[in-house]
mmCIF file of C-alpha atoms in Angstrom:
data_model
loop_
_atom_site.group_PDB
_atom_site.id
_atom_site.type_symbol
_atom_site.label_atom_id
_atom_site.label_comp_id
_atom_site.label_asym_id
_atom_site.label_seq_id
_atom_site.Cartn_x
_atom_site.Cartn_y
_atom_site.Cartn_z
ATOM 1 C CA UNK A 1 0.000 0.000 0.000
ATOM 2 C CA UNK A 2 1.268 3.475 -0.763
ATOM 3 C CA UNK A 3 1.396 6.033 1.800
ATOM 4 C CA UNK A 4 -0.052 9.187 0.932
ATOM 5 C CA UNK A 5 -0.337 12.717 2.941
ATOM 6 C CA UNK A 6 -3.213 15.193 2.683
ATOM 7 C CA UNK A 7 -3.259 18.514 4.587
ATOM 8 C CA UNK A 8 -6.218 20.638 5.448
ATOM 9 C CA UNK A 9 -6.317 24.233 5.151
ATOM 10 C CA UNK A 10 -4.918 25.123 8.550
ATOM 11 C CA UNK A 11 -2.230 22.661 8.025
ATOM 12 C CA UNK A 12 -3.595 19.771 9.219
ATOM 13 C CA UNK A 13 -2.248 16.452 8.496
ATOM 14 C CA UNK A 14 -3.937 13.375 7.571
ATOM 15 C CA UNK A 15 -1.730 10.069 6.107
ATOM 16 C CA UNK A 16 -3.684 7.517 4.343
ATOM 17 C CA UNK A 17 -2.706 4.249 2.413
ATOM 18 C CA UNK A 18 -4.286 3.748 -1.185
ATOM 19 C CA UNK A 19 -3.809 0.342 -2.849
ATOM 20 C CA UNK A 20 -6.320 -1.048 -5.869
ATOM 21 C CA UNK A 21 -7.863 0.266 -9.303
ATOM 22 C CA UNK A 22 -11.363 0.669 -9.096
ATOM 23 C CA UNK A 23 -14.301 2.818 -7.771
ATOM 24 C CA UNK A 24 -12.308 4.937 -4.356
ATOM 25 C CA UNK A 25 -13.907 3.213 -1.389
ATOM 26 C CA UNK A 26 -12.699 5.132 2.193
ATOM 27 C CA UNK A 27 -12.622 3.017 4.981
ATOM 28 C CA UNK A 28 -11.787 4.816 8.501
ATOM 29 C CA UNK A 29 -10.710 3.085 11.799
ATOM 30 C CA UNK A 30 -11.924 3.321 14.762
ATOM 31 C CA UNK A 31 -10.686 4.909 18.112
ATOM 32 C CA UNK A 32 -7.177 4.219 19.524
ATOM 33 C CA UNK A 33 -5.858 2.127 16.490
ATOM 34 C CA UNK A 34 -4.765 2.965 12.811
ATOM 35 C CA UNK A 35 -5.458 2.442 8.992
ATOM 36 C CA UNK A 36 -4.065 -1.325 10.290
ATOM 37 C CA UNK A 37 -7.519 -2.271 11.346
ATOM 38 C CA UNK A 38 -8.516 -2.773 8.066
ATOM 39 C CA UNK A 39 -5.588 -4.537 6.511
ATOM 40 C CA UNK A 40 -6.732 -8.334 6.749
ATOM 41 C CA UNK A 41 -9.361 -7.150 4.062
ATOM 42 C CA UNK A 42 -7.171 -5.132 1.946
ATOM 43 C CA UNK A 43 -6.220 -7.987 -0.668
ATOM 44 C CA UNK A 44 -10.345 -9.270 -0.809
ATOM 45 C CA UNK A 45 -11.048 -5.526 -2.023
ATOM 46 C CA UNK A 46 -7.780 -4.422 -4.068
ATOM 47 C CA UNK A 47 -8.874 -6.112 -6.841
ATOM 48 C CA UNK A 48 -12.324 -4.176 -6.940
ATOM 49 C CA UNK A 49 -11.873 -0.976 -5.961
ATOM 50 C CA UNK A 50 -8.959 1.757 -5.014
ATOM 51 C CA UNK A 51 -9.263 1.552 -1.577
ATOM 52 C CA UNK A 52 -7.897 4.660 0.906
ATOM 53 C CA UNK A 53 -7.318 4.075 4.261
ATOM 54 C CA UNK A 54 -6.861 6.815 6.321
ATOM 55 C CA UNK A 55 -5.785 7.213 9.631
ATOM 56 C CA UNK A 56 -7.507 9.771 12.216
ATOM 57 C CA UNK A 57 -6.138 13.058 13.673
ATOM 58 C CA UNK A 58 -3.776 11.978 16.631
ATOM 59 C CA UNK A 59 -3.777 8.439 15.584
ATOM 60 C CA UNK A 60 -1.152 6.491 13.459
ATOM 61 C CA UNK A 61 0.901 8.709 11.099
ATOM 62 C CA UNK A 62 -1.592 11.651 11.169
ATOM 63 C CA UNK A 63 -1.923 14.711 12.768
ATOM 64 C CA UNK A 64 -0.810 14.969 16.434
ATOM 65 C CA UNK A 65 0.411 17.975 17.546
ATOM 66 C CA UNK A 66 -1.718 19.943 20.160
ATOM 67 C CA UNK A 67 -2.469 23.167 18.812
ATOM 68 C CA UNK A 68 -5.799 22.028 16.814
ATOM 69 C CA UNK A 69 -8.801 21.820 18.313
ATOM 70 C CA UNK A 70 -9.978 18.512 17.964
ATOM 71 C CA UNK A 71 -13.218 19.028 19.046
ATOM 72 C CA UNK A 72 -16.140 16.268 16.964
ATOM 73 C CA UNK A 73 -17.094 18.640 14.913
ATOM 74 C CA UNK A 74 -13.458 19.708 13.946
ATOM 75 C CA UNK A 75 -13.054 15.944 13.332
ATOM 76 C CA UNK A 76 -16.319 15.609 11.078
ATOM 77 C CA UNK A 77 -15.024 18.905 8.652
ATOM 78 C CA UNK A 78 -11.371 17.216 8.596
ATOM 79 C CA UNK A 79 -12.627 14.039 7.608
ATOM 80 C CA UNK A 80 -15.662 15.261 5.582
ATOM 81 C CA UNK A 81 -13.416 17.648 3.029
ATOM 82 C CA UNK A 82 -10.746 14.524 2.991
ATOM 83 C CA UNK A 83 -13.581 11.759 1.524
ATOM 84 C CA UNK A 84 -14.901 14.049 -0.929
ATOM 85 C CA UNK A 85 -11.214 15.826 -1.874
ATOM 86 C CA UNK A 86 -9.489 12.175 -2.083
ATOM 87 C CA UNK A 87 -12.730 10.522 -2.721
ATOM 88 C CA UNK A 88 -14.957 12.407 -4.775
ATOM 89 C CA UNK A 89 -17.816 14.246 -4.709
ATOM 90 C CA UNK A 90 -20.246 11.021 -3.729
ATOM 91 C CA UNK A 91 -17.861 8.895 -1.772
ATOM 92 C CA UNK A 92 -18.315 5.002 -0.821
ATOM 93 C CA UNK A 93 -17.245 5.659 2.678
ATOM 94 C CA UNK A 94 -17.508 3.332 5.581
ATOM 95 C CA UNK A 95 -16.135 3.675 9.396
ATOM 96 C CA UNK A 96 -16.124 0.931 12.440
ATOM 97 C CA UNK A 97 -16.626 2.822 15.651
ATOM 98 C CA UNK A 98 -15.586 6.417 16.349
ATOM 99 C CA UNK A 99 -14.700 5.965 12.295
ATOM 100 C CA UNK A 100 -18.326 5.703 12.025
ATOM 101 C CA UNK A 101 -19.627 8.253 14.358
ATOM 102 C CA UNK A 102 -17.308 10.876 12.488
ATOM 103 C CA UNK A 103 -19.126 9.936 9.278
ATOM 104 C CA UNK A 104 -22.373 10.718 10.465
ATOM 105 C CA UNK A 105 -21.539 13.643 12.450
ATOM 106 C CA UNK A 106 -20.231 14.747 8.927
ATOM 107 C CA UNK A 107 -23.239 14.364 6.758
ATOM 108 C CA UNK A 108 -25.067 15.642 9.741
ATOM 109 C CA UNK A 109 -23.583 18.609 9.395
ATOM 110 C CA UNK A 110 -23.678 18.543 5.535
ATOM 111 C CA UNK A 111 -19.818 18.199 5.125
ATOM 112 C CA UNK A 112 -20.281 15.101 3.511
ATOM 113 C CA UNK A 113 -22.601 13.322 0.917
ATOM 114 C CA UNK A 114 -21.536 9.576 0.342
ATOM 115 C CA UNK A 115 -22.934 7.442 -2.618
ATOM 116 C CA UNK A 116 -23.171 4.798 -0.390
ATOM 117 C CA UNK A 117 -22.139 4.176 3.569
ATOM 118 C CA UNK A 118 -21.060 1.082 5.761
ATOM 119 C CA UNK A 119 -21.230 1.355 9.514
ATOM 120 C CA UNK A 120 -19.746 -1.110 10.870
ATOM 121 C CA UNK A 121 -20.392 -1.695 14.994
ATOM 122 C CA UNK A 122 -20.110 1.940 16.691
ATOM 123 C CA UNK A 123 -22.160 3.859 19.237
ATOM 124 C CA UNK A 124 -24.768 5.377 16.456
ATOM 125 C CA UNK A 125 -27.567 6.966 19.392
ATOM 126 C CA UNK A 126 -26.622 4.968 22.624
ATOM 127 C CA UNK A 127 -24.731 5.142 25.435
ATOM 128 C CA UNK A 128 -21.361 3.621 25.888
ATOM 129 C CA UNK A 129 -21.689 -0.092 26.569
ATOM 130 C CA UNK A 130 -19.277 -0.315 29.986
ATOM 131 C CA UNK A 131 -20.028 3.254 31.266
ATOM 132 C CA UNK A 132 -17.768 3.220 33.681
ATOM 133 C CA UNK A 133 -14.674 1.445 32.066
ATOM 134 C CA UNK A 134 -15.457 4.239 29.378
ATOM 135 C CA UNK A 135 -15.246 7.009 31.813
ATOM 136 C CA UNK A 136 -11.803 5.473 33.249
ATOM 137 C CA UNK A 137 -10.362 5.531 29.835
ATOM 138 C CA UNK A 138 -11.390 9.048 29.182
ATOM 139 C CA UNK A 139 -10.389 10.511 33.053
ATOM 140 C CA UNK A 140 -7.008 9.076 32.250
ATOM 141 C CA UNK A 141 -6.521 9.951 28.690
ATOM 142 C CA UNK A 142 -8.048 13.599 29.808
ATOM 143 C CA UNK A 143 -5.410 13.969 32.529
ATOM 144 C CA UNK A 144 -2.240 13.483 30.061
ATOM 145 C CA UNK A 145 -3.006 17.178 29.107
ATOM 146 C CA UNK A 146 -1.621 18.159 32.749
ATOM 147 C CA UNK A 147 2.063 19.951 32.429
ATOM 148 C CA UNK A 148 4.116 17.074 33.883
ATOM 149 C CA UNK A 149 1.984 14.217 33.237
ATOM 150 C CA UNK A 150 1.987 14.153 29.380
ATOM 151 C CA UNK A 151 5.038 11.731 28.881
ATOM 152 C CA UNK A 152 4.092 9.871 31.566
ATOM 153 C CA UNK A 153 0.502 9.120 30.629
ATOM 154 C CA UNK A 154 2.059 7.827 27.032
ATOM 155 C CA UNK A 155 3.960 5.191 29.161
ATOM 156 C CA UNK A 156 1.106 4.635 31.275
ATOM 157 C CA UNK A 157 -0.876 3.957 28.132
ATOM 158 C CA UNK A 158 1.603 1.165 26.442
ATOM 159 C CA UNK A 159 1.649 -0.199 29.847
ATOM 160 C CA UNK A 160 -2.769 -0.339 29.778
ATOM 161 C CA UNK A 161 -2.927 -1.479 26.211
ATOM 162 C CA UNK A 162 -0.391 -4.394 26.065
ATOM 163 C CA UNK A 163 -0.500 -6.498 22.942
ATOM 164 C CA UNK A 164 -2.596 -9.028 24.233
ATOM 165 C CA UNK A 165 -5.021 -6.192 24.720
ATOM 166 C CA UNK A 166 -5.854 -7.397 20.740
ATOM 167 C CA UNK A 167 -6.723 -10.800 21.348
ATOM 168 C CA UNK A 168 -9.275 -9.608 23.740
ATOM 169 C CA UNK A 169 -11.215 -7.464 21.536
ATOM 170 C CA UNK A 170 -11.227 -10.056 18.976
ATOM 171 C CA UNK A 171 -13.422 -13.135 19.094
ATOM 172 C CA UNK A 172 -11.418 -15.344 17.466
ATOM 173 C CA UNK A 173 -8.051 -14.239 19.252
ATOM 174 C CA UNK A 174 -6.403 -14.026 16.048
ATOM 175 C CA UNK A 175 -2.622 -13.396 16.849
ATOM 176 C CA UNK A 176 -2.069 -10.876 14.258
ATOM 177 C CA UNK A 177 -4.632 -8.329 17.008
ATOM 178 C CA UNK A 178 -1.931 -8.374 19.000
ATOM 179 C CA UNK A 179 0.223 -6.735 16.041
ATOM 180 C CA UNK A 180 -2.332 -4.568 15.387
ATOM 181 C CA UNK A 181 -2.422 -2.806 19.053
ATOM 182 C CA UNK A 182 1.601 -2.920 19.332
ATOM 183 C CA UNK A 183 1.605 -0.737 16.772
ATOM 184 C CA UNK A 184 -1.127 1.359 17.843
ATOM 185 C CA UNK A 185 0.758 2.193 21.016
ATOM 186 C CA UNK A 186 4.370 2.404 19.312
ATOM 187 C CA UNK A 187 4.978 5.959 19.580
ATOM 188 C CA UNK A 188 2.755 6.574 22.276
ATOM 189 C CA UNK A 189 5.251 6.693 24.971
ATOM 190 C CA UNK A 190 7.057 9.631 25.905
ATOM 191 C CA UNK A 191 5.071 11.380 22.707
ATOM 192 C CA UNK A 192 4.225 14.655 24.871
ATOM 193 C CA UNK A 193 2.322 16.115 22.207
ATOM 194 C CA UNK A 194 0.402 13.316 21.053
ATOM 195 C CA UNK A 195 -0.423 13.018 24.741
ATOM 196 C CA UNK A 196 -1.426 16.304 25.042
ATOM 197 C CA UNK A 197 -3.734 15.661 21.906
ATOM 198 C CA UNK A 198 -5.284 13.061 23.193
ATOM 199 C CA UNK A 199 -6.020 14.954 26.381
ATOM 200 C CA UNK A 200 -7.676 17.120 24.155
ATOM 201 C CA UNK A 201 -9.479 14.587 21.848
ATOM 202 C CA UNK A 202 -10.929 13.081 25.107
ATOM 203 C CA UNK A 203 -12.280 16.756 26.926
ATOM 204 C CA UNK A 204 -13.908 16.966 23.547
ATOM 205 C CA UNK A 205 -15.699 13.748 22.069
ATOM 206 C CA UNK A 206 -19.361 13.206 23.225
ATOM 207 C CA UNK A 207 -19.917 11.426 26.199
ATOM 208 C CA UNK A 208 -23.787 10.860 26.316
ATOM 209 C CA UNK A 209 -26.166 8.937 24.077
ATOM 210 C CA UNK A 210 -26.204 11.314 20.566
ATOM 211 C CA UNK A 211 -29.942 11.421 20.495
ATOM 212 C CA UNK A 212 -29.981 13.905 17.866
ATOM 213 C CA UNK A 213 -28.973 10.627 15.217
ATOM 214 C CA UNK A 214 -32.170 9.239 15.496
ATOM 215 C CA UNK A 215 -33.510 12.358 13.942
ATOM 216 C CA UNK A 216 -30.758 12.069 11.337
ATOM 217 C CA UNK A 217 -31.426 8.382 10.352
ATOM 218 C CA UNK A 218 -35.090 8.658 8.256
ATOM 219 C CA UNK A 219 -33.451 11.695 6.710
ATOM 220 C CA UNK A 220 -30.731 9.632 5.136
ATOM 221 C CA UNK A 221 -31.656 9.821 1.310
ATOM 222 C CA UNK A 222 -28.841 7.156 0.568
ATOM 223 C CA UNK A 223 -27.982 3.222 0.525
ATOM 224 C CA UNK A 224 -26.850 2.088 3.893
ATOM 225 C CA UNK A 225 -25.281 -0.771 5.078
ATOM 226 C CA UNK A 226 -25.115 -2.130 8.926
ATOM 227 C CA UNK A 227 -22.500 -4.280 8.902
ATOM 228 C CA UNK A 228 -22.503 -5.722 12.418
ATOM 229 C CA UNK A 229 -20.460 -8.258 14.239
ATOM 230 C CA UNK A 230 -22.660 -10.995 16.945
ATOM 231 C CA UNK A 231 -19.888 -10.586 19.889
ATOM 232 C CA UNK A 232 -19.232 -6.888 19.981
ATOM 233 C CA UNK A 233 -19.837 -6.152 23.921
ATOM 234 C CA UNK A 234 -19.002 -2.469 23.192
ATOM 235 C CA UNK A 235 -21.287 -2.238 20.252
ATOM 236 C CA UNK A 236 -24.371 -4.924 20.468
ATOM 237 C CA UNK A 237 -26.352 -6.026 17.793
ATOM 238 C CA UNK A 238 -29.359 -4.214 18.776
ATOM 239 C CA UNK A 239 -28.225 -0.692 18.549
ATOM 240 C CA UNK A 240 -28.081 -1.807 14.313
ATOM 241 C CA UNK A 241 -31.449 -2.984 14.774
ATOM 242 C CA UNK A 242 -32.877 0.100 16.131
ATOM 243 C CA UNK A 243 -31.371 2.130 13.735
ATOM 244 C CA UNK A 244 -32.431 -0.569 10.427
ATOM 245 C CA UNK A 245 -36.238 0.903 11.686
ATOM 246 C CA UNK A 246 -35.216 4.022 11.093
ATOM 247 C CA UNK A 247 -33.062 4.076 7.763
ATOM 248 C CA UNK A 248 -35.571 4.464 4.236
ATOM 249 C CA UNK A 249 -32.754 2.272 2.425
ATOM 250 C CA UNK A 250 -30.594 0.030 4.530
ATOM 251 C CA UNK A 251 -29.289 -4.011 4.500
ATOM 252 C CA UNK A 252 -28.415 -5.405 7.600
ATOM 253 C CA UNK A 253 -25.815 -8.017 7.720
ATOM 254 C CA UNK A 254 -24.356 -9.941 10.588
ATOM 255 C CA UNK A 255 -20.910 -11.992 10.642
ATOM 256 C CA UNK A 256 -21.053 -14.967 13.195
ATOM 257 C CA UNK A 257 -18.162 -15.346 15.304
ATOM 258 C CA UNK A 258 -17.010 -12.015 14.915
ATOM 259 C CA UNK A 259 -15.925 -9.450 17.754
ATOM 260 C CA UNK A 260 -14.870 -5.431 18.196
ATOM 261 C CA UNK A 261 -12.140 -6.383 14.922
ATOM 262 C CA UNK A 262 -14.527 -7.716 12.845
ATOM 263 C CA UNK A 263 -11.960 -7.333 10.118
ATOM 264 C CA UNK A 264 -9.640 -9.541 11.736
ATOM 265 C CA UNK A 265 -12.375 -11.892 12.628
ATOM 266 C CA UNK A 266 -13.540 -12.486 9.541
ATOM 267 C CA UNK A 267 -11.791 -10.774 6.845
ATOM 268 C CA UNK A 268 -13.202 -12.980 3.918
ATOM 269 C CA UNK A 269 -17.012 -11.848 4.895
ATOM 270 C CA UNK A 270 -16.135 -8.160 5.967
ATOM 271 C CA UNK A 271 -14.428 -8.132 1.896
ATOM 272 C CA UNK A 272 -17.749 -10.146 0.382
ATOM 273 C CA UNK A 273 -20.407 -7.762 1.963
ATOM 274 C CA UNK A 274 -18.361 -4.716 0.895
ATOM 275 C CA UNK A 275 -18.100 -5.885 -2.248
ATOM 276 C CA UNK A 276 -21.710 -6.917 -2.678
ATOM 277 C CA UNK A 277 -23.051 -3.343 -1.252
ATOM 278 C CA UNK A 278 -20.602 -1.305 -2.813
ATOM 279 C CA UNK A 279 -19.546 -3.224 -5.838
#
């Protein structure tokens, strides 16, 4: 896969991967890991489509130093203008978990206007699953922005999100999840200023239920697809349900046996439904 950069007006950066011929189908990861999350899929879609895999402000290669705001909505114009500049005007765009609530917080806001969208498992209107493992995660990653406790939090954080941290949030325990988090967390500690980002990032991401997406769901004028996995315990199955009664023109498919990395789960199906939606 080629690494590409794209910068935003204000000089923000954003580095994506791009590998295939084809129709440009953007994929975007959810929170915490990189473009990686989608790479067991990568060679079931190359051959269909040129697929762009981008990875989030203050994640992976992209943008991490402090000085942006990186508020959701600041998120939702970054990532709107880089699926239609990259993508086109009427994007296939997809996203698995804060990925996903980016890309609706984007059309929501009219930044974006996809031919066609995959969610994958992600919040949508509800509540975090584990409230109060949730609001650990976010005390913690809010108090890196402290003067003094910035490179100490990105240590803390390796330390928190071992390896094996992977296996866990996949259902299969595939051993390449554990890859998948090392890297995630390999320039994490003693990073200051991604620290100090992700202080930031955590102040300002939602942290109750996003009502307001149930009036955004009937509204949606385009081909959706819920592509859910049956042991997600951060994301169950019936937060896709609830929103299938909403959606004018949605498909709703589960993979069995698949967990939070549904793409390393079950690469094979995650490729076949993408294909079959957006192919």
């Amino acid at each position: 896969m080629r690494l590409r950069l794209w910068h935003t007006a204000a000089g923000a950066r954003i580095a994506y991967r791009e590998v295939g011929t084809g129709p440009p189908l953007i994929l975007v990861h959810s929170a915490g890991l990189s473009h990686r999350e989608f790479e067991p899929a990568v060679e079931g879609l190359a051959h269909r489509f040129r697929l762009i895999l981008p990875d989030l402000p203050a994640h992976g290669d992209s943008e991490d130093r402090p000085r942006h705001p990186y508020t959701f909505d600041w998120l939702a114009e970054v990532l709107g203008a880089f699926c239609t500049e990259v993508g086109g005007r009427r994007p296939l765009v997809g996203g698995h978990g804060l990925g996903a609530d980016v890309l609706i917080r984007a059309i929501e806001l009219d930044l974006l206007a996809p031919g066609r969208l995959v969610l994958m498992p992600c919040r949508l209107h509800r509540p975090p699953e584990h409230a109060r493992v949730h609001s650990a995660w976010m005390g913690a990653a809010r108090a890196a922005g402290v003067p003094g406790l910035d490179r100490v939090a990105g240590h803390a954080a390796r330390i928190a999100f071992r390896p094996e941290r992977g296996l866990a949030l996949s259902a299969r325990r595939v051993p390449e999840a554990a890859d998948l988090v090392r890297h995630a967390m390999a320039d994490i500690g003693g990073n200051a200023n991604l620290a100090r980002s992700w202080a930031r990032l955590a102040r300002e991401l939602p942290r109750e239920p996003r009502r307001e997406v149930l009036d955004l769901l009937p509204r949606l004028e385009l081909p959706v697809l819920l592509l859910w996995a049956d042991e997600d315990r951060h994301h169950p199955l019936r937060g896709a349900e609830e929103a299938m009664d909403l959606l004018p023109d949605a498909i709703l498919r589960v993979l069995p046996g698949t967990g939070y990395l549904i793409a390393y789960d079950d690469p094979v199906g995650v490729a076949r439904e993408l294909i079959a939606f957006c192919g």
